[in-house]
Coordinates of C-alpha atoms and ligand atoms in Angstrom, one line a residue:
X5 CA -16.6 -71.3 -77.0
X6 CA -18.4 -69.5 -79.8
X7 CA -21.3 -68.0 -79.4
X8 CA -23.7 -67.1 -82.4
X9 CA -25.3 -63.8 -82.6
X10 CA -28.6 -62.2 -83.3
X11 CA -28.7 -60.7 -86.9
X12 CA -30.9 -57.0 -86.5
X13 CA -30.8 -54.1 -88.6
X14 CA -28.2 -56.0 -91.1
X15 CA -26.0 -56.4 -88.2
X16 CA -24.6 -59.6 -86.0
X17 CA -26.1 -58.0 -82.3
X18 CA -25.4 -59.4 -78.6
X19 CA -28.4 -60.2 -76.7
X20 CA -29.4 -56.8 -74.9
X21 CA -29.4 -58.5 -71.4
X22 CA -25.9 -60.3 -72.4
X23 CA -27.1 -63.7 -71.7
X24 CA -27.1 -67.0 -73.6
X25 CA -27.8 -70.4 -73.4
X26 CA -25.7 -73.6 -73.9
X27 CA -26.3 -75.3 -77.3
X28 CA -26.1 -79.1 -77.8
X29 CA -24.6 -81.3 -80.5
X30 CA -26.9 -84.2 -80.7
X31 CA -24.2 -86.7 -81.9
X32 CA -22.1 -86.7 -78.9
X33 CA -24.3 -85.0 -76.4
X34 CA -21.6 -82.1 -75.8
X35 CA -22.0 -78.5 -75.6
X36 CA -20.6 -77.1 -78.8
X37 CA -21.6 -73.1 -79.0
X38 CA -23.5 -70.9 -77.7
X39 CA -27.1 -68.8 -78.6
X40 CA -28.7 -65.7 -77.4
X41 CA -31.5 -65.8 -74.7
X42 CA -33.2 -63.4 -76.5
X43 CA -35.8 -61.2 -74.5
X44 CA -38.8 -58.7 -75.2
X45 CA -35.7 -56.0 -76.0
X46 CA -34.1 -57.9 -78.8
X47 CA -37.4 -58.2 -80.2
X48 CA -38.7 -54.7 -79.7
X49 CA -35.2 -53.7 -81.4
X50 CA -35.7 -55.4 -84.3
X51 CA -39.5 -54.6 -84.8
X52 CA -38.1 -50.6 -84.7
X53 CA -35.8 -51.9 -87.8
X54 CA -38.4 -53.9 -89.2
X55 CA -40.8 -50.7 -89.3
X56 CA -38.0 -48.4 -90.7
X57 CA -36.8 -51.1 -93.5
X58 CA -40.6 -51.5 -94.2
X59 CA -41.2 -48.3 -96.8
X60 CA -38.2 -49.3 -98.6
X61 CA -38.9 -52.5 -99.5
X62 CA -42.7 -52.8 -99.9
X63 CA -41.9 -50.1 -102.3
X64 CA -39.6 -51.6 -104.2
X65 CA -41.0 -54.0 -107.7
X66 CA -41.5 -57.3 -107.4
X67 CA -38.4 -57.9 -109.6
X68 CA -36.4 -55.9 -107.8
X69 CA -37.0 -58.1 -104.7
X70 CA -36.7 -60.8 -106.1
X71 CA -33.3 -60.5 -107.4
X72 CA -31.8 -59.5 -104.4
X73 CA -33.9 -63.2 -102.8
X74 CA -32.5 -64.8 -105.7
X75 CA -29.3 -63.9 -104.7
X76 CA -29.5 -65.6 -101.4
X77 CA -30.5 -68.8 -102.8
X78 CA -27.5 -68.1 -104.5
X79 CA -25.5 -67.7 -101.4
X80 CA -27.0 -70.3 -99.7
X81 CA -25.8 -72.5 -102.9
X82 CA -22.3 -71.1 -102.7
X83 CA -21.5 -72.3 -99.4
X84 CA -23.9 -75.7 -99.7
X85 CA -20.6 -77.7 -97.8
X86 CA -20.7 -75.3 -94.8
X87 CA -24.4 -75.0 -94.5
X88 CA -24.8 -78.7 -95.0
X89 CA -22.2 -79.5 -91.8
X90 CA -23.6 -77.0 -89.9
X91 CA -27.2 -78.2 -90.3
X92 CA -25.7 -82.3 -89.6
X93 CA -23.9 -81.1 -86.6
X94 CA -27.0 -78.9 -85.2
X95 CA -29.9 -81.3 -85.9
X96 CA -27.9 -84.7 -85.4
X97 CA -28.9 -85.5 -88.9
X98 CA -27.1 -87.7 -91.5
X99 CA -24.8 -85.2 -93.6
X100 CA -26.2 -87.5 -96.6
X101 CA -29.9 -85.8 -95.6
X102 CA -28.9 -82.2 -95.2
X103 CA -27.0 -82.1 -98.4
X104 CA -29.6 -83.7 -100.4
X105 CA -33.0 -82.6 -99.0
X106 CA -32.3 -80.2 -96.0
X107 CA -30.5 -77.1 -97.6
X108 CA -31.3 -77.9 -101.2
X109 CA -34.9 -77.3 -100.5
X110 CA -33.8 -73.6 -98.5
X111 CA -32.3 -72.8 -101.7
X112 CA -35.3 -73.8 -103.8
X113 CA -37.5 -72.1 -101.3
X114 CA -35.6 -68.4 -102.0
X115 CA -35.5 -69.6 -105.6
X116 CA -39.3 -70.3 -106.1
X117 CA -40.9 -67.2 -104.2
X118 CA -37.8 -65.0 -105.7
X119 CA -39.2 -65.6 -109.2
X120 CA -43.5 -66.7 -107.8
X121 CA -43.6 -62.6 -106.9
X122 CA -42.6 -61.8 -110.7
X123 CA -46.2 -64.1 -111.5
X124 CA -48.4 -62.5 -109.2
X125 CA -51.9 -61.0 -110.5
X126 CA -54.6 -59.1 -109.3
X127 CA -58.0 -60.5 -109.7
X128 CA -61.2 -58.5 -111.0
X129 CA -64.5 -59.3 -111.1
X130 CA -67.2 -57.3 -113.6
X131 CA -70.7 -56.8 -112.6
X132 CA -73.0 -56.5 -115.7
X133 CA -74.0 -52.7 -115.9
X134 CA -73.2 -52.3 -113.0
X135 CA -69.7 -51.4 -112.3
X136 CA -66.4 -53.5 -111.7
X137 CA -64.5 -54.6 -108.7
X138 CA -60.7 -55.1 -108.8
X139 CA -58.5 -56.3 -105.8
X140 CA -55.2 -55.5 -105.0
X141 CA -53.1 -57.2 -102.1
X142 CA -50.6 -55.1 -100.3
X143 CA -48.0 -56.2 -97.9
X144 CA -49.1 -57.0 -93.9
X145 CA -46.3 -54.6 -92.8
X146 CA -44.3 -56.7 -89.9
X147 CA -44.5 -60.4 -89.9
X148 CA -43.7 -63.0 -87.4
X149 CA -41.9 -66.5 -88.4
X150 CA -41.2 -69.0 -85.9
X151 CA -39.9 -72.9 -87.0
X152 CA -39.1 -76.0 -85.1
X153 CA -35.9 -77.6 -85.0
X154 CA -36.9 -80.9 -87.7
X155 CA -36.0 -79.6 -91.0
X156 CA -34.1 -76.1 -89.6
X157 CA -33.3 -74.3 -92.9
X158 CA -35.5 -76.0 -95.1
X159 CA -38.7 -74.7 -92.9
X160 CA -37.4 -71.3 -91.6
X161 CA -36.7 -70.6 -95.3
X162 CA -40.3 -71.9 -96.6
X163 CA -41.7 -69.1 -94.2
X164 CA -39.4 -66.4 -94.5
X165 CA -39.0 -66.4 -98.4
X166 CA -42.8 -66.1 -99.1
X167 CA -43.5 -63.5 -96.0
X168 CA -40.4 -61.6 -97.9
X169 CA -41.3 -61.7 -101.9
X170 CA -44.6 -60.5 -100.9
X171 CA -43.1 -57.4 -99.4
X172 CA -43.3 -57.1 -95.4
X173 CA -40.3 -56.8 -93.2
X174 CA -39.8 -60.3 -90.8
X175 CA -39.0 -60.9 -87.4
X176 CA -38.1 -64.7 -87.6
X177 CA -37.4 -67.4 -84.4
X178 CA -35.5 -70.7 -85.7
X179 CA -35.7 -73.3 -82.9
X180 CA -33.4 -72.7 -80.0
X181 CA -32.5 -76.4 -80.5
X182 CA -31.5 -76.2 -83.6
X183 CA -30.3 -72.0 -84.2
X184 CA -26.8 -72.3 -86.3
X185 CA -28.0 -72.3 -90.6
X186 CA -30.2 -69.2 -89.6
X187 CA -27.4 -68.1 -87.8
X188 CA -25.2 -68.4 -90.9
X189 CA -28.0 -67.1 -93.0
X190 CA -27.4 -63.6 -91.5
X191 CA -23.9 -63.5 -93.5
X192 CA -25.6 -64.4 -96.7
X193 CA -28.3 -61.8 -95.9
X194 CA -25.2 -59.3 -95.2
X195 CA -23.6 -60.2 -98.8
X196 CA -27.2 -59.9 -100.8
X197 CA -27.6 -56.4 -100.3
X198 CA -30.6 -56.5 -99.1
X199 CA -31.7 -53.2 -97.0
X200 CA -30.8 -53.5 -93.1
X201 CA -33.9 -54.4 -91.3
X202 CA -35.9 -56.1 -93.8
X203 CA -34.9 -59.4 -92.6
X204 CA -33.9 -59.6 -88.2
X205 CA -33.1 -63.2 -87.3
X206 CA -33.3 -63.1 -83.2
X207 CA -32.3 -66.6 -81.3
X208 CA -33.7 -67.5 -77.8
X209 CA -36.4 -70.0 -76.4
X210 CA -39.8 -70.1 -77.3
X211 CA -40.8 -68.7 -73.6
X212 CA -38.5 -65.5 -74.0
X213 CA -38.1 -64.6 -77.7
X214 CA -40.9 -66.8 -79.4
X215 CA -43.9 -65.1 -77.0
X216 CA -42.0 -61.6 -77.5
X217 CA -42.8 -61.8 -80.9
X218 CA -46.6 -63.9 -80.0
X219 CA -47.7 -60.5 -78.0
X220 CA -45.6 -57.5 -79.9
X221 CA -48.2 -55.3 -81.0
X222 CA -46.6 -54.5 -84.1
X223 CA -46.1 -57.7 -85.4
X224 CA -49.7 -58.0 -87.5
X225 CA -49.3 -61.8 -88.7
X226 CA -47.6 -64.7 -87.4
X227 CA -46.6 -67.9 -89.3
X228 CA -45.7 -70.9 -87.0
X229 CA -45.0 -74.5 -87.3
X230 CA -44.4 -76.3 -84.4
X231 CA -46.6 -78.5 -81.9
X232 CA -50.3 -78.0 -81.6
X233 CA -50.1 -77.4 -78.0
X234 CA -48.0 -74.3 -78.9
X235 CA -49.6 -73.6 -81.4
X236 CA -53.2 -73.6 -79.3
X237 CA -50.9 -70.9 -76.7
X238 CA -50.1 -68.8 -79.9
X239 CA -53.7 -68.7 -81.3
X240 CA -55.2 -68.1 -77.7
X241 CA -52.9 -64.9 -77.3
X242 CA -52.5 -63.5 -80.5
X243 CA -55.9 -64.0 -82.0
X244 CA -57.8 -61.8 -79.7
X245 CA -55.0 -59.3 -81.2
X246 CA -56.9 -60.2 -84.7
X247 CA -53.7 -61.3 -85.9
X248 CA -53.5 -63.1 -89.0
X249 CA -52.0 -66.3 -88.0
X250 CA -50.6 -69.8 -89.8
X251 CA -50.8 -72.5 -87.8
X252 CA -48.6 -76.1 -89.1
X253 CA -48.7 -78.5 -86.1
X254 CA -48.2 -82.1 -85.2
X255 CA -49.4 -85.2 -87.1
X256 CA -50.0 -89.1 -86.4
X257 CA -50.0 -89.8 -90.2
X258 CA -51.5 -93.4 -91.3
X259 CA -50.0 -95.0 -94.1
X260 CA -52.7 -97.4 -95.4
X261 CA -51.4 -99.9 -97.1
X262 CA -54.0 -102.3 -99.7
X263 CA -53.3 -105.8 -100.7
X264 CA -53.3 -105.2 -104.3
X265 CA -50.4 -102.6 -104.3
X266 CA -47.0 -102.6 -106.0
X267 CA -45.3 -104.4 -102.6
X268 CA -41.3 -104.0 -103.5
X269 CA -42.4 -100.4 -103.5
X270 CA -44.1 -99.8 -100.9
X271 CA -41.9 -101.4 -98.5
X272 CA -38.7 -99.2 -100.0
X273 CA -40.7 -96.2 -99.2
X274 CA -42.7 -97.4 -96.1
X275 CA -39.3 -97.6 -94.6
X276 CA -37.8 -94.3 -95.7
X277 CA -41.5 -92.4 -94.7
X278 CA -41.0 -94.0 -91.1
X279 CA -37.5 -93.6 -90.3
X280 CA -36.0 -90.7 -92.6
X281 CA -34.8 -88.2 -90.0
X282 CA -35.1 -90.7 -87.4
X283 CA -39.0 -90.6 -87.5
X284 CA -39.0 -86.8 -87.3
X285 CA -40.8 -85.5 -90.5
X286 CA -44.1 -84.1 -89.5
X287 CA -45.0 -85.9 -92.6
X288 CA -43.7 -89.5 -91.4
X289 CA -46.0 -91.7 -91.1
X290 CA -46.4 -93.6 -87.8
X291 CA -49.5 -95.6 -88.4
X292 CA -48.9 -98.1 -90.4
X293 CA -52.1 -100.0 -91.3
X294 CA -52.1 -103.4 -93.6
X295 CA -54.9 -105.3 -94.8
X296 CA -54.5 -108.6 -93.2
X297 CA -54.1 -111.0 -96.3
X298 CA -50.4 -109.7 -96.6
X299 CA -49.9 -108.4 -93.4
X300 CA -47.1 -111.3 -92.0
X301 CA -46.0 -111.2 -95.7
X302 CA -45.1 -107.5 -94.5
X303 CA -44.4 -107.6 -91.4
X304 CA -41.3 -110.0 -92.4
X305 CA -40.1 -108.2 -95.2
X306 CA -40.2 -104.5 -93.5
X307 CA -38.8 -105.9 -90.3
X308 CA -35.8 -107.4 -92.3
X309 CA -35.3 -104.2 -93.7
X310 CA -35.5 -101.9 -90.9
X311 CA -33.3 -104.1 -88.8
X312 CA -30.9 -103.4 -91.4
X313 CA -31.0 -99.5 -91.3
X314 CA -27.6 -98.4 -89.9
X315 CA -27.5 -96.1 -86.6
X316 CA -24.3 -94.1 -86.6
X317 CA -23.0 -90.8 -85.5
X318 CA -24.1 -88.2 -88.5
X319 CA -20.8 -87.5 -90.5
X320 CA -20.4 -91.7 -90.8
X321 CA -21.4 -92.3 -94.5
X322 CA -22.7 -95.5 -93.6
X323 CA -25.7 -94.2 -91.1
X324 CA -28.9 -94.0 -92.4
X325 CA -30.3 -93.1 -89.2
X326 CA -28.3 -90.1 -87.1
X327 CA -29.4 -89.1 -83.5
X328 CA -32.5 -87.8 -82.3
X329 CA -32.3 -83.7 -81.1
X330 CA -32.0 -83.9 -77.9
X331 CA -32.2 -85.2 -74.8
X332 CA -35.5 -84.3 -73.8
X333 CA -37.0 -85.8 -77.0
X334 CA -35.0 -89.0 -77.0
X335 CA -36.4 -89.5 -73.7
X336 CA -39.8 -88.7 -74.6
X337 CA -39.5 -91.2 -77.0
X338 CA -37.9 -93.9 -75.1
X339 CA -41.5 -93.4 -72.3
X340 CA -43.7 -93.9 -75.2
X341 CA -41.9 -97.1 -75.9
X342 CA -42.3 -98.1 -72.0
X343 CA -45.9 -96.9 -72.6
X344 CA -46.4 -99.4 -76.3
X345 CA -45.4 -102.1 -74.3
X346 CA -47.7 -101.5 -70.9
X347 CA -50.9 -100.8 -73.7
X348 CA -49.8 -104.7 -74.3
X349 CA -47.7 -103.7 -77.8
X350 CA -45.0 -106.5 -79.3
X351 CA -41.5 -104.8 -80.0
X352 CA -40.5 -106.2 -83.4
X353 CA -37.5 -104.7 -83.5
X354 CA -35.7 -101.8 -82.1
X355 CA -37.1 -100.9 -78.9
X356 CA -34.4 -99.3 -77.4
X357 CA -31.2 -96.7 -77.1
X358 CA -27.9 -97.8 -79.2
X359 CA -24.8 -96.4 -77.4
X360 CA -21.9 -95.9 -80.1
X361 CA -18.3 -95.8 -78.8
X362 CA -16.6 -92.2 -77.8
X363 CA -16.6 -89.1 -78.5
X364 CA -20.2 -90.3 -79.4
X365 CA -21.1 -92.5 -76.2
X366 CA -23.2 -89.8 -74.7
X367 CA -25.2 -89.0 -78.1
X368 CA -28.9 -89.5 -78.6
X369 CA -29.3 -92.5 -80.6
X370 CA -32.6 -94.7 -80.9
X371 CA -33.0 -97.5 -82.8
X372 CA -35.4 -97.6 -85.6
X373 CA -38.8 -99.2 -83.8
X374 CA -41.6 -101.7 -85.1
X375 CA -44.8 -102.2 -82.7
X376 CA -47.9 -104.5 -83.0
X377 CA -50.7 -105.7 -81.4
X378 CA -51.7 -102.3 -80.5
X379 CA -55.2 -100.7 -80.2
X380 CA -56.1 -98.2 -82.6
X381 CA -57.3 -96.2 -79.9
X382 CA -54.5 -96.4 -77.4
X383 CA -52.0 -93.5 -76.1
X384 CA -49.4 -95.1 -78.7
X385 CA -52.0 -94.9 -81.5
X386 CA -53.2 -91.8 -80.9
X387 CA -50.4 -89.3 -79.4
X388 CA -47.5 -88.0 -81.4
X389 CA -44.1 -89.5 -80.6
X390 CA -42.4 -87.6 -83.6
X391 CA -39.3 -89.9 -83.2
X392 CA -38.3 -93.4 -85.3
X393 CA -41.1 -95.6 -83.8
X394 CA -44.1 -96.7 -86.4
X395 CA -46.6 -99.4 -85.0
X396 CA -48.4 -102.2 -87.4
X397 CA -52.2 -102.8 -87.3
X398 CA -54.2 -105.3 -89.4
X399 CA -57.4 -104.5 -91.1
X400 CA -60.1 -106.1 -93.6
X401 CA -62.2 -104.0 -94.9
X402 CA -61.9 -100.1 -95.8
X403 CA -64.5 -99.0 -93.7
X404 CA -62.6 -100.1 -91.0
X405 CA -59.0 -98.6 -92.1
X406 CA -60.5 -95.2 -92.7
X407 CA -62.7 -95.3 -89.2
X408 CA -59.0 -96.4 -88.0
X409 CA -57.0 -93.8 -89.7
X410 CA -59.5 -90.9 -89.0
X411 CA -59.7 -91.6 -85.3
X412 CA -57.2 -89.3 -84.0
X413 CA -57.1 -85.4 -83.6
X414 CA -54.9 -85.1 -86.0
X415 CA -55.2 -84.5 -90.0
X416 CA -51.6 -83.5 -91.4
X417 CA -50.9 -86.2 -94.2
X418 CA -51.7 -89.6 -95.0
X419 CA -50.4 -92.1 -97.3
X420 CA -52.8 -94.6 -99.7
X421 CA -51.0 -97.9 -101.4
X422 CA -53.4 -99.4 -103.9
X423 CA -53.3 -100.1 -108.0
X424 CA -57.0 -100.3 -107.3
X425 CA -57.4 -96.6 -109.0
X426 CA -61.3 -96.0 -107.4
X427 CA -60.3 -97.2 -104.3
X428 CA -57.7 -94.6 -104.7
X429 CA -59.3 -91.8 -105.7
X430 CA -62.0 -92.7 -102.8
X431 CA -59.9 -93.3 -99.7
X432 CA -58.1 -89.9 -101.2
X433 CA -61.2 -88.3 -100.4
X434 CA -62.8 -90.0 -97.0
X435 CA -59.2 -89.3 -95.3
X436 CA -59.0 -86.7 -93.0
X437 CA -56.2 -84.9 -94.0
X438 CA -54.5 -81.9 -95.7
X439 CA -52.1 -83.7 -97.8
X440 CA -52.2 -87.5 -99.7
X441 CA -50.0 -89.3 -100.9
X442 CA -50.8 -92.3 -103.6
X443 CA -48.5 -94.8 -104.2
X444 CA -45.6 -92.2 -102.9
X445 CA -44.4 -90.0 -100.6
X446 CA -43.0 -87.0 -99.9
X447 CA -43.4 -85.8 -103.3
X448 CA -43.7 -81.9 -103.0
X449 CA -44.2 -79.4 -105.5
X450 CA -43.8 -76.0 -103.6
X451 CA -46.7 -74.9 -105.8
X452 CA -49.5 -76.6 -104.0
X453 CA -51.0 -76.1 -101.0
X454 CA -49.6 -77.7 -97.4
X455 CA -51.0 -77.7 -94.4
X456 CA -53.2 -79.9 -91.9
X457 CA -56.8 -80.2 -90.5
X458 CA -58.4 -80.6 -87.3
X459 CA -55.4 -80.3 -84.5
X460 CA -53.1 -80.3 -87.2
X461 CA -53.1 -76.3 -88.2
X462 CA -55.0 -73.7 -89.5
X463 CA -54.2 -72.3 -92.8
X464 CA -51.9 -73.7 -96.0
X465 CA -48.5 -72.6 -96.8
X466 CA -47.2 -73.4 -100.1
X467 CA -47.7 -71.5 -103.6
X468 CA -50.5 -68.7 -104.1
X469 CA -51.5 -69.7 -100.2
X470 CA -49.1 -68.3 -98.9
X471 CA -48.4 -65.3 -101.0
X472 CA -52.1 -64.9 -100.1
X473 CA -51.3 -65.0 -96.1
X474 CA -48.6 -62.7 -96.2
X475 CA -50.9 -60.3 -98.2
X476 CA -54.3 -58.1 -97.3
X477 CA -56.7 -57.9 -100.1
X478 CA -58.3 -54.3 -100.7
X479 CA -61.5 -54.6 -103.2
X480 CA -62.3 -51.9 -105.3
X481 CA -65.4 -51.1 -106.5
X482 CA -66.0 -48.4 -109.4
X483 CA -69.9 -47.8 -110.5
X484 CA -70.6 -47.3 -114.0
Ligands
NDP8 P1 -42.5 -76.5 -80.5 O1 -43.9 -76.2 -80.6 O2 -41.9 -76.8 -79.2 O3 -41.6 -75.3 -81.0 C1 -41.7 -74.7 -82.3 C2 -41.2 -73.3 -82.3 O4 -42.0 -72.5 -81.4 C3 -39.8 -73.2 -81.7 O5 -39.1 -72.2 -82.3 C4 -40.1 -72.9 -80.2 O6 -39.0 -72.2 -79.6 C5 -41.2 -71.9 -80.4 N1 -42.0 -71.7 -79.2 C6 -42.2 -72.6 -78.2 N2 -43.0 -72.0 -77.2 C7 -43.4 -70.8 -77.7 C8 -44.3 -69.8 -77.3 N3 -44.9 -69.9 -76.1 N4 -44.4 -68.7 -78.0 C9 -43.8 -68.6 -79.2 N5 -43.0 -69.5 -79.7 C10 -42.8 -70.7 -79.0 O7 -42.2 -77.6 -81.6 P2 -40.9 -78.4 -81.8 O8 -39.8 -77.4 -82.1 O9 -40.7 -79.4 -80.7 O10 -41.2 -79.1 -83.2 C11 -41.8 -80.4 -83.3 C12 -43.3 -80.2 -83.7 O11 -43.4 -79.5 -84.9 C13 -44.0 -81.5 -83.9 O12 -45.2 -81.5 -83.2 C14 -44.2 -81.6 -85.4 O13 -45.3 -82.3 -85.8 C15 -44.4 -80.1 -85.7 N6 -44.1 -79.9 -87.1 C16 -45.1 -79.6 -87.9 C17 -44.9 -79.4 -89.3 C18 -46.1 -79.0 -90.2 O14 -45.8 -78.6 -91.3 N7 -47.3 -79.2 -89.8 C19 -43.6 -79.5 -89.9 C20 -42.6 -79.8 -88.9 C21 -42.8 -80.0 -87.6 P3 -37.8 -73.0 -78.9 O15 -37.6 -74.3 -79.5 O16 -36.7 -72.1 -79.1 O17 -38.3 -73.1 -77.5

């Protein structure tokens, strides 16, 4: 069986202790390779090449990183078929996704910080007879990057490219669920000649690896995205190391749907922002809530539609749905379904595991799920499944939708459907949340900022922010 290895020092390593652990193909629920169990060694082996590759590059001109990055999205490009398999068969993902948002965006992501270091300025600030101040911002040194095992590539890459073009050395953790495009992204590391050590890719759980890189001294800034209960673990243990930490964590996302919107479109992309990758977009949105003069007018039409989204195994050209990523999740998704319906929820549709015939009868397949008569306030309502179940809830007036949506502790994204443009503009701004979406979604423009509120992170990613994260500024002050 193959077993992937652990890129460090611009070499493919064994784990130091030799182990590894079995790695899972969602579609058929077989064992298909192998990763490192990665311990405090690996880690501590690739900070020492991290700290050695560090004078090199932070020392070399923005342009000159850049190219060498801009080669990798290059890379990535050149071998889009393999990636995009590899990225299916990992995540249990239609092949259709990966290979039109999944390892697209990784090589946009090495693309747009490869040329966003050749735009970066320094900021000064005059003080009238006085004197001037001028900032510079310098690299962190050794960076940490750890990434869930949704959107593999496409996250790993959007934390790694901009810790990278700022200048500091990374020690990054894809998902052990989910380890084989990093993996693969060693080779096109390897082939970009960039210096060993700048870049150490180390696979393993989140226990072993993941806290090895949480508590490593060395390792001055950490950029996560993952659950907020991790994420609480990371920011209890590495903030009293006054590390400078990212947090992107879990959502419950409403999608609040008004009367007087555009309906044909809204229900096309209500659909595709509950189910696309089975439900497991941080940015998905699971609440869906409808103001009641059209909600059986929607309820119909979106059922119809959903019932009509295909299940299949990942590589069928037909699925619009693939399986969820593992067996834990699937069943943690199948209890909350139990749970819906003991809080006194209505199934619509869905409701329930689809079993497809051999070689993928022991996959992890769920069918795309509609809820009502739900609570706002319930378990369902308020706790992140992060799988392909939405539920439906009625409202009347706006002041109830927004008390509604705001209710949980989460604030990642939310999505607004109105042609009413005030009401736009000031739902927009009563919502509590990082990122909206009017009359769309899932528009992104890696210039602006992303991130969540309340249990949904600390810090943004995206653009200038996180150039600025992966940077310490320095002011200068020079009296006249
Ligand atoms: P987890 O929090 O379980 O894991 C995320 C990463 O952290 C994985 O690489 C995991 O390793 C690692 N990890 C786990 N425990 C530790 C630890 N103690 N110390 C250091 N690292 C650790 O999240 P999931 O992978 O299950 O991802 C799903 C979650 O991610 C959802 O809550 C979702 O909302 C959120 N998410 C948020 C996004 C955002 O931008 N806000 C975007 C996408 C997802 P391993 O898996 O190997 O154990």
């Amino acid at each position: 069986m193959e077993r992937i290895q652990n890129f460090i020092n611009g070499v493919f390593a064994e784990p130091t202790k030799g182990q590894y652990i079995d790695n899972y193909e969602p579609a058929s629920g077989q064992v298909y390779c192998q990763i490192p169990n990665s311990t405090e060694e690996d880690i501590e082996a690739a900070v020492i090449a991290a700290e050695k590759a560090f004078p090199i590059w932070s020392a070399m001109s923005g342009e000159e990183r850049g190219a060498i990055m801009m080669r990798i999205s290059q890379g990535i490009e050149k071998r889009m078929d393999q990636f995009v398999a590899a990225e299916s068969r990992d995540n249990g993902k239609p092949l259709s996704l990966a290979a039109h948002v999944d390892i697209p965006r990784a090589v946009s992501n090495f693309h747009f910080f490869a040329t966003a270091i050749e735009h970066v300025s320094s900021e000064s600030h005059y003080m009238e007879g006085v004197g001037v101040n001028y900032t510079t911002r310098k690299p962190i040194g050794v960076v940490g990057c750890i990434s869930p095992w949704n959107l593999p590539l496409y996250l790993f890459s959007w934390k790694i490219a901009p810790a990278l073009a700022a200048g500091n050395c990374v020690i990054a953790k894809p998902s052990e669920i989910t380890p084989y495009t990093a993996y693969l992204l060693g080779e096109v590391i390897k082939e970009s000649g960039m210096p060993a050590g700048v870049l150490n890719i180390v696979h393993g759980t989140g226990q072993s690896a993941g806290d090895a890189i949480v508590k490593h001294p060395k390792i001055k800034a950490i950029s996560f995205t993952g659950g907020t209960k991790t994420g609480e673990y990371i920011a209890r243990t590495a903030g009293p190391m006054f590390k400078k930490l990212s947090l992107e964590l879990g959502g419950k996302n409403p999608n609040i749907i008004f009367a007087d919107c555009d309906f044909d479109d809204m229900i096309k992309t209500t659909v595709r922002s509950s189910f696309a990758n089975q439900g497991q977009i941080c940015l998905c949105g699971s609440r869906i809530f409808v103001e009641r003069s059209i909600y059986n007018k929607f309820k119909e039409a979106f059922v119809a539609r959903v019932q009509q989204l295909t299940v299949s195994h990942p590589s069928d050209p037909n699925a619009k749905m693939g399986a969820v990523v593992s067996k834990p999740h699937m069943e943690k998704v199948l209890s909350y379904i139990a749970l819906a319906k003991e809080e006194g929820g209505t199934v619509l549709c869905g409701g329930h595991q689809v079993n497809l015939p051999a070689p993928y009868d022991n996959g992890y397949y769920i069918a795309p799920t509609v809820i009502e008569g739900l609570a706002y306030d319930c378990r369902t309502n308020q706790e992140e499944i992060f799988g392909p179940v939405v539920t439906i809830t009625p409202f009347d007036t706006e002041e109830e939708v927004l008390m509604m949506a705001n209710s949980t502790q989460y604030g990642l994204s939310a999505t607004i459907w109105t042609s009413d443009l005030k009401r736009a503009h000031r739902v927009a701004d009563k919502v509590h949340s990082g990122i909206v979406w009017i009359n769309s979604w899932l528009v992104r423009d890696l210039r602006t900022p992303f991130g969540g509120v309340k249990a949904s992170g600390v810090g943004r990613e995206g653009g200038w922010e996180a150039m600025r994260f992966f940077t310490e500024a320095k002011n200068v002050f020079i009296s006249y």
